[in-house]
């Protein structure tokens, strides 16, 4: 694939300076044989296909299958592979931490935006914002309260700072009254925000 | 210092509900953002830099940009990171980048490549 493919987009409509610069670097790198437009498109397509629904399936499975949960907490890569979610060896480790009645976990990337893409897709804008990045570690309970989550003082809050090497997903606490629900029904209760830790999973009443 | 605008923004992140979404999420605000994302990841997968190197550069760019309460400059910082790494590695020169960008901006470069 030559740079021509990239440059085809240049004159579709007026482009901003940064847009033109992104075309320029892609074209130059492709001309020098360092990457191809197809490879770039493949990454865009991969990410377009990733949504929090993938993470929700994993959580639902962990809720109904205690042995799967144990495998997930111990070695997420192989447990996720069981569910068809590939995390190649050379990519960042994905750690899963479990919320309980005693401990509530919260995820942040204080320096940028590190996030468990393979199971949640791309992070929301607020996750990347300076206020969230600093306040999540300084005053997590206040941040949670702004998201509508108030925790009892007896609950310990642990904040996990993501890095280039390790990303985190929260396994939210299973809501009360869900004992009779199927795995597929449980998926609907599990939101992206509950897997970041700024919310709980939904109660069955809220989706009835 | 936290501004009240930022406080409201955290609490009202669904204020973005008015903007187009894919799978319930606003993924990229413009096509070039998705492209910049794809370029950065492809460069890593092609072995041009490690993810740690890209991430360290992005952290630098974000810190240099200062307070960005809305996160709207995020992909500009992303693009700057991959460009700086490409230059540092000698894959492209600043002159090539500036020249090519200018060629697109001025309309001098078009799809007919018989000219160059």
Coordinates of C-alpha atoms in Angstrom, one line a residue, chain A residues 3-11 13 15-29 31-32 34-44 46-52 88 91-92 109-114 117 122-126 128-135 139 143 146-147 161-165 167 192-193 198, chain B residues 2 6-14 16 21-29 31-39 41-46 48 51-52 55-56 58-59 62-63 66-72 74-76 78-79 82-84 86-87 90-94 96-98 100-101 103-105 107-111 113 116:
Chain A
X3 CA 1.2 6.8 0.3
X4 CA -1.3 7.5 -2.4
X5 CA -4.0 5.8 -0.4
X6 CA -3.3 8.1 2.5
X7 CA -3.1 11.2 0.4
X8 CA -6.5 10.4 -1.3
X9 CA -8.1 11.7 1.9
X10 CA -6.3 15.1 1.8
X11 CA -8.6 16.9 -0.5
X13 CA -12.6 18.5 2.7
X15 CA -8.4 19.9 7.0
X16 CA -7.0 21.5 10.1
X17 CA -3.2 21.8 10.6
X18 CA -3.1 18.8 12.9
X19 CA -5.1 16.7 10.5
X20 CA -2.7 17.6 7.6
X21 CA 0.3 16.8 9.8
X22 CA -1.1 13.4 10.6
X23 CA -1.5 12.7 6.9
X24 CA 2.0 13.9 6.3
X25 CA 3.6 11.7 8.9
X26 CA 1.7 8.6 7.8
X27 CA 2.5 9.3 4.2
X28 CA 6.2 9.8 4.9
X29 CA 6.5 6.7 7.1
X31 CA 7.0 5.9 1.7
X32 CA 10.0 4.9 3.8
X34 CA 8.2 1.8 8.0
X35 CA 4.5 1.1 8.1
X36 CA 1.5 0.8 5.8
X37 CA -1.8 2.5 5.6
X38 CA -3.5 -0.9 5.9
X39 CA -1.7 -1.5 9.2
X40 CA -2.9 1.9 10.5
X41 CA -6.5 1.2 9.4
X42 CA -6.3 -2.2 11.0
X43 CA -5.6 -0.6 14.4
X44 CA -8.4 1.9 13.9
X46 CA -9.6 -3.1 16.0
X47 CA -10.3 -0.3 18.4
X48 CA -13.7 0.5 16.8
X49 CA -14.7 -3.1 17.5
X50 CA -13.8 -2.9 21.1
X51 CA -16.5 -1.8 23.6
X52 CA -17.2 -2.1 27.3
X88 CA -0.6 -10.6 23.1
X91 CA 1.3 -5.9 25.3
X92 CA 0.6 -4.3 28.7
X109 CA -3.8 6.9 34.9
X110 CA -2.4 10.0 36.7
X111 CA 0.1 10.9 34.0
X112 CA -1.9 10.2 30.8
X113 CA -4.6 7.8 29.9
X114 CA -3.4 4.2 30.3
X117 CA -8.3 -1.1 25.8
X122 CA -11.0 3.7 24.4
X123 CA -11.3 5.7 27.6
X124 CA -13.9 8.4 28.1
X125 CA -12.7 12.0 27.9
X126 CA -13.2 12.6 31.6
X128 CA -8.1 11.6 30.4
X129 CA -8.8 15.0 32.0
X130 CA -6.4 16.7 34.4
X131 CA -9.0 17.0 37.1
X132 CA -9.8 13.3 37.2
X133 CA -6.2 12.3 36.9
X134 CA -5.1 14.3 39.9
X135 CA -8.2 14.2 42.1
X139 CA -9.6 12.7 47.0
X143 CA -14.6 12.1 43.1
X146 CA -19.6 13.5 42.1
X147 CA -20.2 10.4 40.1
X161 CA -2.5 4.1 39.0
X162 CA -2.1 2.6 35.6
X163 CA 1.2 2.6 33.7
X164 CA 2.7 1.6 30.4
X165 CA 3.2 -1.9 31.8
X167 CA -3.6 -1.6 33.1
X192 CA -18.1 0.8 31.7
X193 CA -18.0 3.1 34.7
X198 CA -16.5 5.2 39.5
Chain B
X2 CA -9.5 22.9 40.7
X6 CA -13.8 21.1 35.9
X7 CA -15.8 19.9 38.9
X8 CA -19.0 20.2 36.9
X9 CA -17.4 18.5 34.0
X10 CA -16.4 15.4 36.0
X11 CA -19.9 15.2 37.5
X12 CA -21.6 15.9 34.2
X13 CA -19.5 13.8 31.8
X14 CA -22.7 12.9 30.0
X16 CA -21.3 15.0 25.8
X21 CA -21.3 8.4 19.5
X22 CA -20.4 4.9 18.5
X23 CA -21.5 2.1 20.8
X24 CA -22.5 4.7 23.3
X25 CA -19.1 6.3 23.4
X26 CA -17.7 9.3 21.6
X27 CA -14.6 7.6 20.1
X28 CA -12.9 10.2 18.0
X29 CA -13.9 13.8 17.5
X31 CA -11.2 11.3 11.5
X32 CA -7.6 12.5 11.9
X33 CA -7.7 11.6 15.6
X34 CA -8.5 8.0 14.8
X35 CA -5.7 8.1 12.2
X36 CA -3.2 9.5 14.7
X37 CA -4.3 6.8 17.1
X38 CA -3.8 4.1 14.5
X39 CA -0.4 5.5 13.4
X41 CA -0.2 1.9 17.6
X42 CA 1.0 0.6 14.2
X43 CA 4.4 2.2 14.8
X44 CA 4.7 0.3 18.1
X45 CA 3.5 -3.0 16.5
X46 CA 6.0 -2.5 13.7
X48 CA 9.6 1.4 15.7
X51 CA 5.0 1.3 24.2
X52 CA 6.9 2.5 27.2
X55 CA 3.9 6.5 26.8
X56 CA 6.8 8.4 28.3
X58 CA 2.9 11.3 25.8
X59 CA 3.3 12.0 29.5
X62 CA 0.6 16.2 28.4
X63 CA 2.7 17.8 31.2
X66 CA -0.5 22.2 31.1
X67 CA -4.0 22.1 32.4
X68 CA -6.4 20.7 29.8
X69 CA -9.6 20.3 31.7
X70 CA -11.6 19.3 28.6
X71 CA -9.1 16.9 27.2
X72 CA -9.7 18.3 23.7
X74 CA -5.4 14.9 23.8
X75 CA -4.9 13.7 20.2
X76 CA -2.7 16.7 19.4
X78 CA -0.7 12.0 20.9
X79 CA 0.4 13.1 17.4
X82 CA 4.6 10.0 17.8
X83 CA 6.1 12.7 15.6
X84 CA 8.8 13.5 18.1
X86 CA 9.8 9.5 14.7
X87 CA 12.2 12.4 14.4
X90 CA 15.6 9.5 12.4
X91 CA 12.6 8.1 10.6
X92 CA 11.6 11.5 9.4
X93 CA 13.2 15.0 9.7
X94 CA 11.4 18.1 10.9
X96 CA 10.4 16.7 5.7
X97 CA 7.4 17.0 8.0
X98 CA 7.0 20.7 7.6
X100 CA 5.0 17.7 3.3
X101 CA 2.4 19.4 5.6
X103 CA 2.4 20.8 0.3
X104 CA -0.9 19.5 1.5
X105 CA -2.0 22.8 3.0
X107 CA -2.8 22.2 -2.4
X108 CA 0.5 21.9 -4.2
X109 CA 0.5 18.1 -3.7
X110 CA -2.3 16.2 -5.2
X111 CA -3.3 12.7 -6.2
X113 CA 2.0 11.5 -8.6
X116 CA 7.1 14.3 -8.4

